[in-house]
Coordinates of C-alpha atoms and ligand atoms in Angstrom, one line a residue:
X4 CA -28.8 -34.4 23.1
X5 CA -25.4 -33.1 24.7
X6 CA -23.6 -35.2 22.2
X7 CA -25.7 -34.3 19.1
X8 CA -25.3 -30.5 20.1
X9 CA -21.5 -30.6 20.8
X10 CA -21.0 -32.1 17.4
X11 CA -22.9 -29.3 15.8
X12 CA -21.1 -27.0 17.6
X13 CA -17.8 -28.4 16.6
X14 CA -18.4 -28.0 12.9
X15 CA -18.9 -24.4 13.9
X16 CA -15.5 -24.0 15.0
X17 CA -12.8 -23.3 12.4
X18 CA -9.1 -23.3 12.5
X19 CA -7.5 -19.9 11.3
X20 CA -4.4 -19.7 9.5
X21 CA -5.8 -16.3 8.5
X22 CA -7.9 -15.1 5.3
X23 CA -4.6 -14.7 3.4
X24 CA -3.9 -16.6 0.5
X25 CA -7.4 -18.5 0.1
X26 CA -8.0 -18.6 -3.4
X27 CA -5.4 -20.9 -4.8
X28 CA -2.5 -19.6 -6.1
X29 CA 0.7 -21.2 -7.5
X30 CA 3.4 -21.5 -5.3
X31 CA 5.7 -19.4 -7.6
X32 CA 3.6 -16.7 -7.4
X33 CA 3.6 -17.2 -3.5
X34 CA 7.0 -17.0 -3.0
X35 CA 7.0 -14.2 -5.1
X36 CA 4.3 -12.0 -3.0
X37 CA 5.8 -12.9 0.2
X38 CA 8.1 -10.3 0.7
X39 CA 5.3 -7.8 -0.2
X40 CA 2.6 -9.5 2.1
X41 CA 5.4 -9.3 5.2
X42 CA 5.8 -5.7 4.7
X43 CA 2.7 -4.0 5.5
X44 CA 3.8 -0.4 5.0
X45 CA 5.4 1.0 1.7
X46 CA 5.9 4.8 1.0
X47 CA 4.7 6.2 -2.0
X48 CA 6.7 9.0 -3.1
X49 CA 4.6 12.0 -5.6
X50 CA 7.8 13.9 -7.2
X51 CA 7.4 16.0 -10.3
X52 CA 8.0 19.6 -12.0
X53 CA 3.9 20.4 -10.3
X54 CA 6.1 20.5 -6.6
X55 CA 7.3 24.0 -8.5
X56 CA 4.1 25.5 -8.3
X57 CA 3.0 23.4 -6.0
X58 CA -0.1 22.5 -8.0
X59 CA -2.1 18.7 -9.3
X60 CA 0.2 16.5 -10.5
X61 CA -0.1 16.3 -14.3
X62 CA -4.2 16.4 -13.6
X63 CA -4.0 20.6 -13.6
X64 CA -3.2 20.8 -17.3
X65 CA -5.4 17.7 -18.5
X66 CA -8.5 19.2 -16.3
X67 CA -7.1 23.2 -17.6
X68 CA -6.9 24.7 -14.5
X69 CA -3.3 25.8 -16.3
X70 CA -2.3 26.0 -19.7
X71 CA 0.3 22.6 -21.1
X72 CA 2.7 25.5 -21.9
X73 CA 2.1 27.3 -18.4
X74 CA 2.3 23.9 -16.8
X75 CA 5.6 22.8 -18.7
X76 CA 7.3 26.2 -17.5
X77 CA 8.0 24.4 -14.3
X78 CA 10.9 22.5 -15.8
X79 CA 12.3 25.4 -15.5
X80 CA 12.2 25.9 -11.6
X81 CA 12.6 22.1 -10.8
X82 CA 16.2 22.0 -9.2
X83 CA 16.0 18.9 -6.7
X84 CA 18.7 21.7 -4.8
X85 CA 18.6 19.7 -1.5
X86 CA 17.9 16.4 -2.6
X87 CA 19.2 13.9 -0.2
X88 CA 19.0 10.5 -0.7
X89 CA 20.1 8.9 2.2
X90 CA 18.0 11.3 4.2
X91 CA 15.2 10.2 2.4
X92 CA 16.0 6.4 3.0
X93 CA 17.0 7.6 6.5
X94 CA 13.3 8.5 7.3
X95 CA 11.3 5.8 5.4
X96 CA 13.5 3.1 7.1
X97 CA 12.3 5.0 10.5
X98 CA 9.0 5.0 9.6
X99 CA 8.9 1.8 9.2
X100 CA 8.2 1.0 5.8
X101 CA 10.2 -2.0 3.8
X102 CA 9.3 -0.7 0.7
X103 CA 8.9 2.8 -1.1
X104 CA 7.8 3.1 -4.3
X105 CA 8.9 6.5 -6.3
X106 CA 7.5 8.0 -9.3
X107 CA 9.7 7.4 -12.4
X108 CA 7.1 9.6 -14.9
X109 CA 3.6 11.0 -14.3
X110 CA 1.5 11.1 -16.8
X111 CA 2.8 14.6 -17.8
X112 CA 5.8 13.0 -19.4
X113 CA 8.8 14.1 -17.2
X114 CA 11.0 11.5 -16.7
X115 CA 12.9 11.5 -13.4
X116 CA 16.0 9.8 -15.3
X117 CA 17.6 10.4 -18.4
X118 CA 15.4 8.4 -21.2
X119 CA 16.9 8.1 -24.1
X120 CA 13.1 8.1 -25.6
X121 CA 12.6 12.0 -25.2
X122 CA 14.0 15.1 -24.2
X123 CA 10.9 15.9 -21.6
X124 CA 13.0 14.3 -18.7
X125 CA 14.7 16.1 -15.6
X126 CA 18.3 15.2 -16.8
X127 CA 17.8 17.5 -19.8
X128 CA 15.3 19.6 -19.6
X129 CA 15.9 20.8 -15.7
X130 CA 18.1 23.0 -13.7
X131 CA 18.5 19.1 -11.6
X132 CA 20.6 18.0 -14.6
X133 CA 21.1 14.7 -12.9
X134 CA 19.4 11.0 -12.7
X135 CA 17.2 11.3 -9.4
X136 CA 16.5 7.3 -9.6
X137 CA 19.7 5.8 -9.0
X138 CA 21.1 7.3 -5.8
X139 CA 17.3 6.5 -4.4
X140 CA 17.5 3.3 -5.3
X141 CA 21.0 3.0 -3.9
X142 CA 20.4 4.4 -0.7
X143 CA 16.9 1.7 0.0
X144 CA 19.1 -1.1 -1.1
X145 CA 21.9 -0.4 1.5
X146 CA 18.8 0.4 4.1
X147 CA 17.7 -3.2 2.9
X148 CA 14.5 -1.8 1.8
X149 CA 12.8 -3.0 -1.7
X150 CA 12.6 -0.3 -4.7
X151 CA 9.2 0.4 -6.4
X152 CA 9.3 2.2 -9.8
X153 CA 5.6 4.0 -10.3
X154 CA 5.5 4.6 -14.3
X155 CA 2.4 6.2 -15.8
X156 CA 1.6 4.1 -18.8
X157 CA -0.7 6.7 -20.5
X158 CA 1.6 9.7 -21.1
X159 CA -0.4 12.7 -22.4
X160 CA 2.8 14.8 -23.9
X161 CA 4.0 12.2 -26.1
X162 CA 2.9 13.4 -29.6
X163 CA 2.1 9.6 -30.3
X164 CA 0.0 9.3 -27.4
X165 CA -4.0 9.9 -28.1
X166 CA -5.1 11.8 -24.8
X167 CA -4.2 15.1 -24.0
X168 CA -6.4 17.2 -22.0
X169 CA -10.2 16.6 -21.1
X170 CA -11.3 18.0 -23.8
X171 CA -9.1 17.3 -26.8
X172 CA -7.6 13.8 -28.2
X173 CA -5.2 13.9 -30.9
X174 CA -6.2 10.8 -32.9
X175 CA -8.5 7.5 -32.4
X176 CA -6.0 4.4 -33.1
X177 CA -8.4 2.7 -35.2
X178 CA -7.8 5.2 -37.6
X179 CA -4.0 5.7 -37.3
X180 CA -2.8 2.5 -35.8
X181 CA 0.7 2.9 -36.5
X182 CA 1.0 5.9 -34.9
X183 CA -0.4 3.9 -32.0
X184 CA 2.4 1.2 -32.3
X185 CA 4.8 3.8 -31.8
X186 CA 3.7 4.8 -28.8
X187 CA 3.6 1.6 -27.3
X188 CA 7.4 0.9 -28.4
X189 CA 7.9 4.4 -26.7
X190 CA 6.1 3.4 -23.7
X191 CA 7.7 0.0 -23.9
X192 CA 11.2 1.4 -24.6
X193 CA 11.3 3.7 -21.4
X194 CA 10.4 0.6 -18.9
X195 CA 12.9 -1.5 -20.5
X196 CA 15.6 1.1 -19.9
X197 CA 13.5 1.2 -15.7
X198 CA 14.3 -2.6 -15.7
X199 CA 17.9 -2.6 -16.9
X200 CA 18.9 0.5 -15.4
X201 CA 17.4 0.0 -11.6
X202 CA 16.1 -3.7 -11.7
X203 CA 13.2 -2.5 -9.7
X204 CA 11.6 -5.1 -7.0
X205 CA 7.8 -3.9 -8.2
X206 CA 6.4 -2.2 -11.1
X207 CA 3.9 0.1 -9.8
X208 CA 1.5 1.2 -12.9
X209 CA -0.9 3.9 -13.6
X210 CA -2.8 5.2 -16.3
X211 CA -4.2 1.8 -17.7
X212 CA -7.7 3.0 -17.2
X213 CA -7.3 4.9 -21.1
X214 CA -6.8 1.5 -23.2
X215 CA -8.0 -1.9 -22.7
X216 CA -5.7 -4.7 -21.9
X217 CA -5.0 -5.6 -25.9
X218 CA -4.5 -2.0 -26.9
X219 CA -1.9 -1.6 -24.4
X220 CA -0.7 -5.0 -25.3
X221 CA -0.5 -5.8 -21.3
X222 CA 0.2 -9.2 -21.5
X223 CA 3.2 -8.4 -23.4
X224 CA 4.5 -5.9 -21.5
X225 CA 4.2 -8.0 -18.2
X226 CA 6.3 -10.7 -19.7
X227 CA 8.8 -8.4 -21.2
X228 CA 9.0 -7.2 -17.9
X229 CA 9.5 -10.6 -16.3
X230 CA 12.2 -11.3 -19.0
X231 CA 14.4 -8.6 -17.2
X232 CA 13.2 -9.9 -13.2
X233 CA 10.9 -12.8 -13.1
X234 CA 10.6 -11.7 -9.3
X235 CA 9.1 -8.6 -10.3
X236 CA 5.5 -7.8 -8.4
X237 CA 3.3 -5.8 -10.7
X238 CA 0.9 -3.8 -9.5
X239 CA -3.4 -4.1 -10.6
X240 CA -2.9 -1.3 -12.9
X241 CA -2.0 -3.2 -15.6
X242 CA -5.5 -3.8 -17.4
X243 CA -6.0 -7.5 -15.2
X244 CA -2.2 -8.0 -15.4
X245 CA -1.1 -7.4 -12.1
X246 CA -0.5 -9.2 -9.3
X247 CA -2.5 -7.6 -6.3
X248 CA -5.4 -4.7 -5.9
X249 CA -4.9 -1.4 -5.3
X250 CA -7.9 0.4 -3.7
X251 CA -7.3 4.3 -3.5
X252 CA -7.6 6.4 -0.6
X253 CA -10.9 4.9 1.1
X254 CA -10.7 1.6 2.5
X255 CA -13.0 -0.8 2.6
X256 CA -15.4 -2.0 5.3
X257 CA -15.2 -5.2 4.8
X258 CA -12.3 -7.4 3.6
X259 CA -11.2 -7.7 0.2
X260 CA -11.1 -11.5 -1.2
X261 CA -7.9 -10.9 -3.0
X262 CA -4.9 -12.3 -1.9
X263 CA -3.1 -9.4 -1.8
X264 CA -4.0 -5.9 -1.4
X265 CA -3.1 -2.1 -0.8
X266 CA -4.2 0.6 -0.1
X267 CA -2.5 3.8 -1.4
X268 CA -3.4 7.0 0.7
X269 CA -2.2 10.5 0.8
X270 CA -1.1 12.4 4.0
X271 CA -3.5 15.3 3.5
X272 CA -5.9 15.7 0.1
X273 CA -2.9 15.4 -2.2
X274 CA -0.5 13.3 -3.7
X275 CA 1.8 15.7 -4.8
X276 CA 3.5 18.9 -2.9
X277 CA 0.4 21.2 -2.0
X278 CA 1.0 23.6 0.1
X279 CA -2.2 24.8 0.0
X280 CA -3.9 21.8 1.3
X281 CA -3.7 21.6 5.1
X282 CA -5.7 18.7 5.5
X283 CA -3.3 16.8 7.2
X284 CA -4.1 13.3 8.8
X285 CA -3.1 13.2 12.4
X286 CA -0.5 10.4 13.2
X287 CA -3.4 8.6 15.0
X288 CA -5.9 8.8 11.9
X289 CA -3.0 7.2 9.8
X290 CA -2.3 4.7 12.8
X291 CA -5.9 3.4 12.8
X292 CA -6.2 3.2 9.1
X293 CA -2.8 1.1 9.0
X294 CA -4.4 -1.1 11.8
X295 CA -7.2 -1.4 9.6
X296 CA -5.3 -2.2 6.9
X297 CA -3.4 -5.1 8.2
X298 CA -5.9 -6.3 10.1
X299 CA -7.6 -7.0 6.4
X300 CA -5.0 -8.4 5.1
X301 CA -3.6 -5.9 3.4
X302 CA -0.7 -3.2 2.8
X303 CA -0.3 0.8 3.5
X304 CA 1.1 2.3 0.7
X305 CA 1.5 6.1 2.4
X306 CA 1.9 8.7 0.2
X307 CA 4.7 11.8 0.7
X308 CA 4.9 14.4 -1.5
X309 CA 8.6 16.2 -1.5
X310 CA 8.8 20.2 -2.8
X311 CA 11.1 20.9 -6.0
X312 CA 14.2 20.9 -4.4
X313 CA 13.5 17.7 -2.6
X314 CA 12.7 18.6 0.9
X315 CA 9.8 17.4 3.0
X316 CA 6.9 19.4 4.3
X317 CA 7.3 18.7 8.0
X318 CA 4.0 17.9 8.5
X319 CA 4.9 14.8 6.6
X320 CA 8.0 14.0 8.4
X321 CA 6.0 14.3 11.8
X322 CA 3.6 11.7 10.5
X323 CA 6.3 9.5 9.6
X324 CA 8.2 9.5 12.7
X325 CA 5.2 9.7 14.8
X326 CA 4.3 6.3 12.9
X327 CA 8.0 4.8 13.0
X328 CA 7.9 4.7 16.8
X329 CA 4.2 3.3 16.9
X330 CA 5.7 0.7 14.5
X331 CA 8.5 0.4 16.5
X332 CA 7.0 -0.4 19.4
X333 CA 4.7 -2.6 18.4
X334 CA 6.6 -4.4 15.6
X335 CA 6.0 -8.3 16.1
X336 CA 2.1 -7.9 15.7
X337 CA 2.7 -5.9 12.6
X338 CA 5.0 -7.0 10.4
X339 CA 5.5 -10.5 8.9
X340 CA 2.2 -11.3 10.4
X341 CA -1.3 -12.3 9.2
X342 CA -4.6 -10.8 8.5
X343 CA -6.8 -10.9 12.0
X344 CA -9.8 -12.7 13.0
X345 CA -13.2 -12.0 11.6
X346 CA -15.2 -9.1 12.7
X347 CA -17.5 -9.9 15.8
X348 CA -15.0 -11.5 17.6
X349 CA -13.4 -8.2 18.7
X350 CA -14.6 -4.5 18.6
X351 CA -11.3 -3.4 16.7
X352 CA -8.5 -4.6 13.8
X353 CA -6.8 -7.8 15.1
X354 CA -3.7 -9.5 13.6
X355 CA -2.3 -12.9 13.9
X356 CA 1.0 -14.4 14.1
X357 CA 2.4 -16.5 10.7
X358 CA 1.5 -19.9 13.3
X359 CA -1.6 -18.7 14.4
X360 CA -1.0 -18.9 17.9
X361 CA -0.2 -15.5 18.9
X362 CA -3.7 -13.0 18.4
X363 CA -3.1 -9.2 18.7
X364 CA -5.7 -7.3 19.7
X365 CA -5.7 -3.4 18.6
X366 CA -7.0 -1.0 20.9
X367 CA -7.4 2.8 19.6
X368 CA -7.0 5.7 22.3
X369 CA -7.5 4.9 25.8
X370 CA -9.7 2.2 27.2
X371 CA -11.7 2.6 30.1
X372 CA -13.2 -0.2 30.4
X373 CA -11.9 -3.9 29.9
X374 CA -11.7 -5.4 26.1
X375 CA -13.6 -8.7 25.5
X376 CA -13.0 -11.2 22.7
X377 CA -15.6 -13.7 21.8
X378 CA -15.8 -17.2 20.5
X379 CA -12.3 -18.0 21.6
X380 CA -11.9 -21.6 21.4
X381 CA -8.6 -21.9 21.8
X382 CA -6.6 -22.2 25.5
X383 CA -4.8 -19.0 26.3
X384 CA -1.5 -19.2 28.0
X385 CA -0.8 -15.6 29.1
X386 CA -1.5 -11.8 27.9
X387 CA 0.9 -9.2 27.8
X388 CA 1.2 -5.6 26.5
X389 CA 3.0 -5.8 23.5
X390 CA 5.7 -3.4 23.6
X391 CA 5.8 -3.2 27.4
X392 CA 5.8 -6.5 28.6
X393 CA 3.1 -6.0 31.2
X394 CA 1.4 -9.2 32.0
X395 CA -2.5 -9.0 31.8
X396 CA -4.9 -11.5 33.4
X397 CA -8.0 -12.5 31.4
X398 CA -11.1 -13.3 33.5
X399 CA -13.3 -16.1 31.3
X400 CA -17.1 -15.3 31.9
X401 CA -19.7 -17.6 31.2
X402 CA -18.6 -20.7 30.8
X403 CA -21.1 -23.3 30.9
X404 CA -19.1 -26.3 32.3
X405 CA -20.8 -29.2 29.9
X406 CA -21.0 -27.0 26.5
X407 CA -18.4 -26.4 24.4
X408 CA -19.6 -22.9 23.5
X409 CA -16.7 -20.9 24.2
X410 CA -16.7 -18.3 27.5
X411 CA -16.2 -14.4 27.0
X412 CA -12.7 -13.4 27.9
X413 CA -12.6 -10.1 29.3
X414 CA -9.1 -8.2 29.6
X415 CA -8.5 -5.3 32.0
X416 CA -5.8 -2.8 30.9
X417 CA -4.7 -0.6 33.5
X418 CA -4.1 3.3 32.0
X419 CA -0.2 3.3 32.8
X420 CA 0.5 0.8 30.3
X421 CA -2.0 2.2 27.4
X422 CA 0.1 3.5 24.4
X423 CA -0.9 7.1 23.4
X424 CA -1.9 6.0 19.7
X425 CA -3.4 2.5 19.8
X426 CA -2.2 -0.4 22.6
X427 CA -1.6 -3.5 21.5
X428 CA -2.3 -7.1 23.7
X429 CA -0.6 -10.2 22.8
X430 CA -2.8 -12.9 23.4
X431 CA -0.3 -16.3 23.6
X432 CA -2.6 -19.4 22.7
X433 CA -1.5 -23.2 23.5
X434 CA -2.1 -23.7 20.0
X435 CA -3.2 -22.2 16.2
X436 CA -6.2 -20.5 16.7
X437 CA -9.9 -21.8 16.9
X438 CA -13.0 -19.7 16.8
X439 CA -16.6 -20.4 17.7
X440 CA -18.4 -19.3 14.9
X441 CA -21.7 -20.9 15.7
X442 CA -25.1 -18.5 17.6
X443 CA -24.4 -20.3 20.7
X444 CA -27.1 -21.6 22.7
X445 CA -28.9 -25.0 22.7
X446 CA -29.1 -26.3 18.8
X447 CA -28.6 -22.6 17.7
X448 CA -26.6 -23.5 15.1
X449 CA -28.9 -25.9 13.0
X450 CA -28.8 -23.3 10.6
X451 CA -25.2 -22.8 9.8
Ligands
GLC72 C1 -4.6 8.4 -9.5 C2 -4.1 9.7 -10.2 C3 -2.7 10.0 -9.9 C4 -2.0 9.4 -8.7 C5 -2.5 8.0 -8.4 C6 -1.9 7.4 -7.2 O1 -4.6 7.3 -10.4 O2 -4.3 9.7 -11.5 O3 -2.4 11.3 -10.1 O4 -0.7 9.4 -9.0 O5 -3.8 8.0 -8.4 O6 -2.5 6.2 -6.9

């Protein structure tokens, strides 16, 4: 009976190298994503003429909450005055983010560099008069962080283009399908001139939800862009053609199947400069959710919205610094590591190093009471406070000596070394993690 039942319980026990990368994928493609999947945090960057009034991005004249000509008259305010750069590497290298990902044209049209396609760009038709890409792009290079170009592939002011505002379309490309061909060479023309001017490391699309895949000739476009930077990571917004998902601003509750994933979020309610909307995330809201994040699997892509003249809000630079000395601090369970355990192992977001032998356990606020991990099948070799160095002693409780069902472990943490945001335990196994996955028990799992 012992014997039958330890076998059983066996086959309930799996070896983790984490959820990431299940589905088979090409190595090429692997390689590709790994930068991306050891990042964990990018910084999405919202800049446009709507920082002038401080209004929706592009959205205010499509859903006429302003005129297209009242909305336009902000080219004439937009003066990216105190636009710095470096400053703006400076604080998304201390935030901790590896990549940051600006937008190149909204789907208002106004290109942030001077296209040669049209006029509507900040070069010409701004008091900014200069190419606001290149220095950007320049400055995250020498901070050895990766460049992502946001391009809205719908682009309701180009004459050529069908939408416009909610209410009004300007022609149906069955019926005028070479006007529709030159708005795809126009479309295709400006990311050409993205590619050769700034060689970005990802293409981050919008807009594909107007046109299907073959209308926007997707496919196409993916391996023109590929022509220019076959390392190039695309984005899901390209009508299937991408290369990871992009859930928006809620997360999900339980963990997406892709291999890669991220979330983009705002700081408050809006992408863009707002300075009407106060609902700011506190840094230990944004904290959690990036816990939650990695411990899924996935990426934080954390949106910033600067104001026309290309200063922060400094609610925004709080949240980032607040977040750069979390990261800081608790750096080796974040970055380069893998998705956690499953949930029911452990009450909170877990991660696990790239061997599997090193767990992290996330624990938001301060704890009274000792964590316990369940199912641990694995020998531990110590526990410390990552971040601190404080060594923690696990107690194992009820641990039948003949069945291999694994004991609770139950960890202490004494208040002086909890972190204000969320402490972190390293938990250092003898070797790649095993879990118990069975309902433990006497032939409990006969029902696997
Ligand atoms: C939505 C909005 C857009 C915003 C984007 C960021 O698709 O259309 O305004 O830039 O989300 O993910």
């Amino acid at each position: 009976m012992r014997n039958h039942i330890q076998l059983l319980i066996i086959a309930s026990c799996l070896t983790f190298a984490g959820y990431a990368q299940q589905k088979t994928v090409p190595d090429s493609i692997k390689n590709k994503m790994q930068w991306f999947a050891d990042a964990k945090l990018g910084i999405f960057i919202h800049w446009g003429i709507y920082a002038v009034n401080g209004i929706d991005e592009s959205w205010s004249f499509y859903n006429k909450k302003i005129s297209y000509p009242g909305y336009m008259d902000q080219l004439k305010g937009f003066t990216a005055a105190k636009y710095d750069p470096q400053a703006w590497a400076g604080l998304i290298k201390e935030s901790g983010a590896r990549y940051a990902v600006l937008t190149t044209k909204h789907h208002d049209g106004v290109a942030l560099w001077n296209t040669r396609q049209s006029k509507l760009n900040v070069v010409q038709s701004t008091p900014a008069k200069k190419d606001l890409l290149k220095p950007f792009y320049d400055a995250l290079r020498k901070s050895d962080i990766k460049c992502g170009a946001y391009f809205s592939i719908l682009d309701w002011s180009n004459t050529n283009y069908p939408g416009f505002t909610k209410d009004s379309t300007r022609y149906k490309i069955a019926e005028q399908p070479e006007r529709w061909k030159k708005y795809q060479l126009f479309y295709k023309a400006q990311l050409q001139e993205i590619m050769k001017n700034y060689n970005p490391d990802l293409l981050w699309f919008d807009g594909d939800w107007e046109h299907s895949a073959k209308e926007w000739d997707a496919a196409g476009t993916k391996s023109m862009l590929l022509s220019y930077n076959p390392k190039l990571i695309v984005n899901g917004r390209l009508t299937g053609y991408g290369d990871y998902e992009t859930p928006e601003q809620n997360f999900p509750v339980t963990r997406p199947v892709y291999s890669w994933w991220e979330l983009c979020m705002t700081t408050n309610n809006n992408w863009g400069y707002h300075p009407d909307d106060t609902t700011w995330k506190t840094p230990f809201e944004v904290i959690s959710i990036f816990a939650d994040v990695i411990s899924n699997g996935g990426n934080l892509l954390l949106d910033i919205g600067p104001k026309e003249d290309g200063t922060f809000p400094q609610e925004q630079v709080h949240l980032l610094k607040e977040l750069g000395k979390w990261n800081k601090k608790h750096a080796e369970a974040v970055f380069g590591t893998l998705g956690g355990i499953p949930q029911g192992h452990f009450y909170g977001p877990t991660t696990l190093s790239k061997d599997s032998t090193a767990l992290y356990l996330f624990i938001p606020g301060k704890s009274s009471g000792p964590v316990v991990i369940k199912g641990l099948n694995s020998k531990i070799n110590s526990v410390e406070v990552v971040g601190n160095g404080t060594k923690l002693q696990p107690k194992i409780v009820g641990k039948i000596s003949w069945s291999p069902v694994p004991g609770l472990v139950y960890i202490p943490i004494p208040p002086n070394v909890q972190d204000e945001y969320i402490t972190i335990l390293k938990v250092q196994l003898e070797k790649p993690i095993k879990l118990y996955r069975g309902k433990g028990g006497l032939g409990g799992d006969l029902n696997q």
